[in-house]
Amino acid sequence: MSAGPQTLLDKLWHAHEVLRRKDGTSLLWVDRHLLHEGSHHAFAKLAARGLPVAAPEQSFAVVDHYAPTRNRDEGGVTPEIRSMIARLKENAARHKIRLFDLMDPDQGIVHVIGPEQGLTLPGLTINCGDSHTSTHGAFGALAFGIGATEVAHVLSTQTIWQARPKTLRLRFDGALGPGVGAKDMALAWIAQFGADAARGHAIEYTGAAVRGLTMEGRMTLCNLSIEGGAKLGLIAPDETTFAYLKDRPYAPQGTSWDRACADWAALPSDAEAAFDREESLDCAQIAPVVTWGTRPDQAIPVTGTLPRGEGSEVNSTLTYMGLEAGRPIAGVPVDQVFIGSCTNGRIEDLRAAAAVLAGRAARVPGQVSPGSARVKAQAEEEGLDRIFTAAGLDWTGAGCAMCVGMNGDLVAPGARCASTTNRNFKGRQGPGARTHLMSPAMVAAAAVTGEITDVRPLLAGRAVA
Amino acid sequence: MSARGWQKHLGLAVGLPMAGIDTDQLIPARFMATPRDQGYGGFLLHDLRYDGAGAAVPNFVLNRPESAGASILVAGRNFGCGSSREAAVYALIDYGIRVVVAPSFGDIFAANAVNNGLCPAQVCEKTSASMLDALAEAPRRVTVDLEACEIVGPACRVPFRLDPVWRQKLIEGWDDIDLTRAYAADITAFRDRDARARPWAAVRPPGGHG
Ligand code: SF4
C-alpha cells in the first residue's frame, strides 16, 4: 500500500485484505456477519456440501423480515412464515450462532440491532445478505450487502472476495432548514444524480451537515446509499460515533475501549486524499422530499409538481401510481401511513413523527413499527406510543413489517401509502401498492391531513426532536 | 453448488424494454420462502406476467408464443437494482435464462448472477436500444460468446463488457469456496496478525471483560 494520503476506504480495505490476486480481486476478512430468515439458501448450500461454519462467534442471526408485528406468541401469521422463522432457529442452533429470536428483548431489524448492540463498530468489515447493510457504514465500518452464494462463502471461510469499489466523496454544504433531515438529504441526492449514479462506488458522505447529524441520521443517510446504486456508504467516525457506542452490550470495554477509540480516531480520510469522483449539494436548497414514482430517484420537493409525461415510462409510472401529470404533489390524498423500517425505525425517527402527531388525530389509518424491541421499550418509556395510539395509529411490534410485507403487513392493491421506508418499487409493499417515500415527520403530516403535505407549517410552535 | 462453466450459448433472445427492473419485480417477496428445489422459474417477473387474478397477461413478452424457450433477456439500464435477493437470479436461471443484456446492472445482482452461471452482459445505451428495437418485431436466435465478449446474430455482431474475472469465472464454472480453501494458510496467518493489530475487533460477549 502506498504511503501517500489515504481515504477512509483505503484504510479499511488495507486493514482487512488477506491477499490480493493478480487480477486485482481482494480476499477480505469479515469481522461481523449478520443473518436473517432469508439466509436459508446459504445454509442449504453449506448443508449440501457438509461444510461447517468457520467462525460462528462472529455471526449473529435475527428474526426480522418475517417477524409478526401483532400476536407474536403465535410465531408468524401463516404456516409458511412460521416455518421460515423455524428454519432460521434450526440453522442458528445447529451452527451455534447467537440468535435474536422473536421474543428476545434485543430483537429487531438487523440494521437497527447491529449498531444498538455495539456489534457494529468503526473499522470493522460487516456483511449481511441484505442490500441495506450499507447502513453500518455510518460508523466508519466497511459494510455491504451480499447474495446467498456469498453468504455461504462468508459462513464457511469468514472471508469474501471483492474488487475495490471506486470512491465518491459527496459533500453536503450549508445547514438544513427546520423540518428537513437525513431522509431528505438522501432522497435529494438520489433524485439529483439518479438511481444508478453511484454504481460501483463507495460513497463517503462529508460536510458540515453530515457532521451535524446524530448517529440515527447518519444511519438513515448511509442506509439509502444502495438506492443511488452505491456499493456502500461511509461516514468518518468522530466523537458522536464514540458517544453512541460507549457501553453498548458488545462494545469494547475499559482499556480495550480506549485503544479502540485511539485506532478509530486515525480512520478518517487524510486531508490530501484523492477520490475518484466528487459531488456536492447545498443543504439550504433541500426541502422535504417525496417520491412520486416507482424508483427512489423519482422524487421531488413537496412544493413541486408532478412531471409531465416525457416519454412513455413517466406516463406508465404515473398511471401505476394513479397520479396526474403537471399537478402539485402536495394535496394528493393517501389511504394509509407506515412508520418504521431500517431506514426510519429508530428512536429519533419516532420522536420526529410524534412531534407532529402530538395532540392531533390521524385522518387515515396507519402502522407504527419500531425498528427494534429496545426502540419500542424506549418509545414507551417516553410516552411516544400513547401519542401514536391517541392519534389513531396502530402501535405494533418490531420487524421489517410493511417495508417489504413478508410478514403479512401489506398495502392493498391500488392503496396509497405514505411510508418512511426505502423502496417505492412496484409491488414492494404488496401487489399493486402505491408507495410514497418520505421522512417520518412528513409521514406524520400525511397522517394528520390525509394527504401529502408540507410538514413545516405543522411544526410551527412545536419543539422538534 | 457451483455453476457449470460455459463458453458459448446459442439461444433465443427476447426484449424487455424497461429500465430499472428491480429484484422485487424479478421475484416478488412473497415467493421467497420457497425451497429452491421446488423451482423458481414460475416466479420470474410474476406480477408483470400475471394479473391480480393469476391469468397470464397476453401481451407480456414472456407470455407470447414466439418467446417460448427464450434464454437471453435484453433489457434497459440498472437491471437487477435493489434488494440483494439471490432468488432473483434463481428465478431467471430456473426459467431458462442464461444471459441478461443491459446497459447497466445492480452491483449485487451482477455478482449473484455470475455466482450462478448467469452472464450479465453490459452493452452501451445505443446498442441496447437498437437490440430492443430489433427484438420488438420478433425474438431472434443469437450466440453469446464469452471468450470474444460478443453477441452474434444473423444481422448483428455487438461487443459486450464483462469484468475479466467474472468472465473467467463463468467460463471455468469456478466455485469460490473451493478456491478460498486453497488459501487457508494465508487466512490463518492474517487472523493471527489481525488479532494483535486490532484486539478490540474480537467479539466480546456482553458482560465479559476486556
Ligand atoms: S426494513 Fe426493509 S429494507 Fe430494511 S432490512 Fe427489512 S426489508 Fe430490508
Short mmCIF file of N, CA and C and ligand atoms in Angstrom, two decimals, chain A residues 65 109 111 130 132 341-342 400 403-404 422 428, ligand 1:
data_model
loop_
_atom_site.label_atom_id
_atom_site.label_comp_id
_atom_site.label_asym_id
_atom_site.label_seq_id
_atom_site.Cartn_x
_atom_site.Cartn_y
_atom_site.Cartn_z
N HIS A 65 -37.35 -10.10 8.96
CA HIS A 65 -38.14 -9.95 7.73
C HIS A 65 -39.54 -10.56 7.85
N ILE A 109 -34.85 -5.17 13.64
CA ILE A 109 -34.35 -5.23 12.27
C ILE A 109 -32.82 -5.29 12.32
N HIS A 111 -30.38 -4.19 10.75
CA HIS A 111 -29.56 -2.97 10.65
C HIS A 111 -29.85 -1.98 11.78
N ASP A 130 -28.19 -8.71 2.69
CA ASP A 130 -29.22 -7.69 2.62
C ASP A 130 -28.59 -6.39 2.13
N HIS A 132 -29.28 -3.30 2.41
CA HIS A 132 -29.18 -2.12 3.28
C HIS A 132 -28.11 -2.26 4.37
N SER A 341 -39.06 0.59 9.62
CA SER A 341 -38.01 0.08 8.73
C SER A 341 -36.61 0.43 9.20
N CYS A 342 -35.63 -0.20 8.54
CA CYS A 342 -34.22 0.06 8.88
C CYS A 342 -33.79 1.45 8.46
N CYS A 400 -39.35 -5.89 10.02
CA CYS A 400 -39.34 -5.20 8.72
C CYS A 400 -40.75 -4.78 8.32
N CYS A 403 -42.38 -2.64 5.25
CA CYS A 403 -41.34 -2.23 4.30
C CYS A 403 -41.32 -3.18 3.12
N VAL A 404 -41.56 -4.45 3.40
CA VAL A 404 -41.45 -5.46 2.35
C VAL A 404 -42.63 -6.45 2.38
N ASN A 422 -37.72 2.61 2.29
CA ASN A 422 -36.64 2.94 1.36
C ASN A 422 -36.90 2.57 -0.09
N ARG A 428 -43.66 -3.48 -4.04
CA ARG A 428 -42.78 -3.69 -2.88
C ARG A 428 -43.58 -3.89 -1.59
S1 SF4 C 1 -36.63 -2.90 6.93
FE1 SF4 C 1 -36.98 -3.20 4.76
S2 SF4 C 1 -35.11 -2.59 3.75
FE2 SF4 C 1 -34.65 -2.84 5.92
S3 SF4 C 1 -33.86 -4.90 6.11
FE3 SF4 C 1 -36.06 -5.00 6.48
S4 SF4 C 1 -37.00 -5.40 4.49
FE4 SF4 C 1 -34.88 -4.77 4.12
#
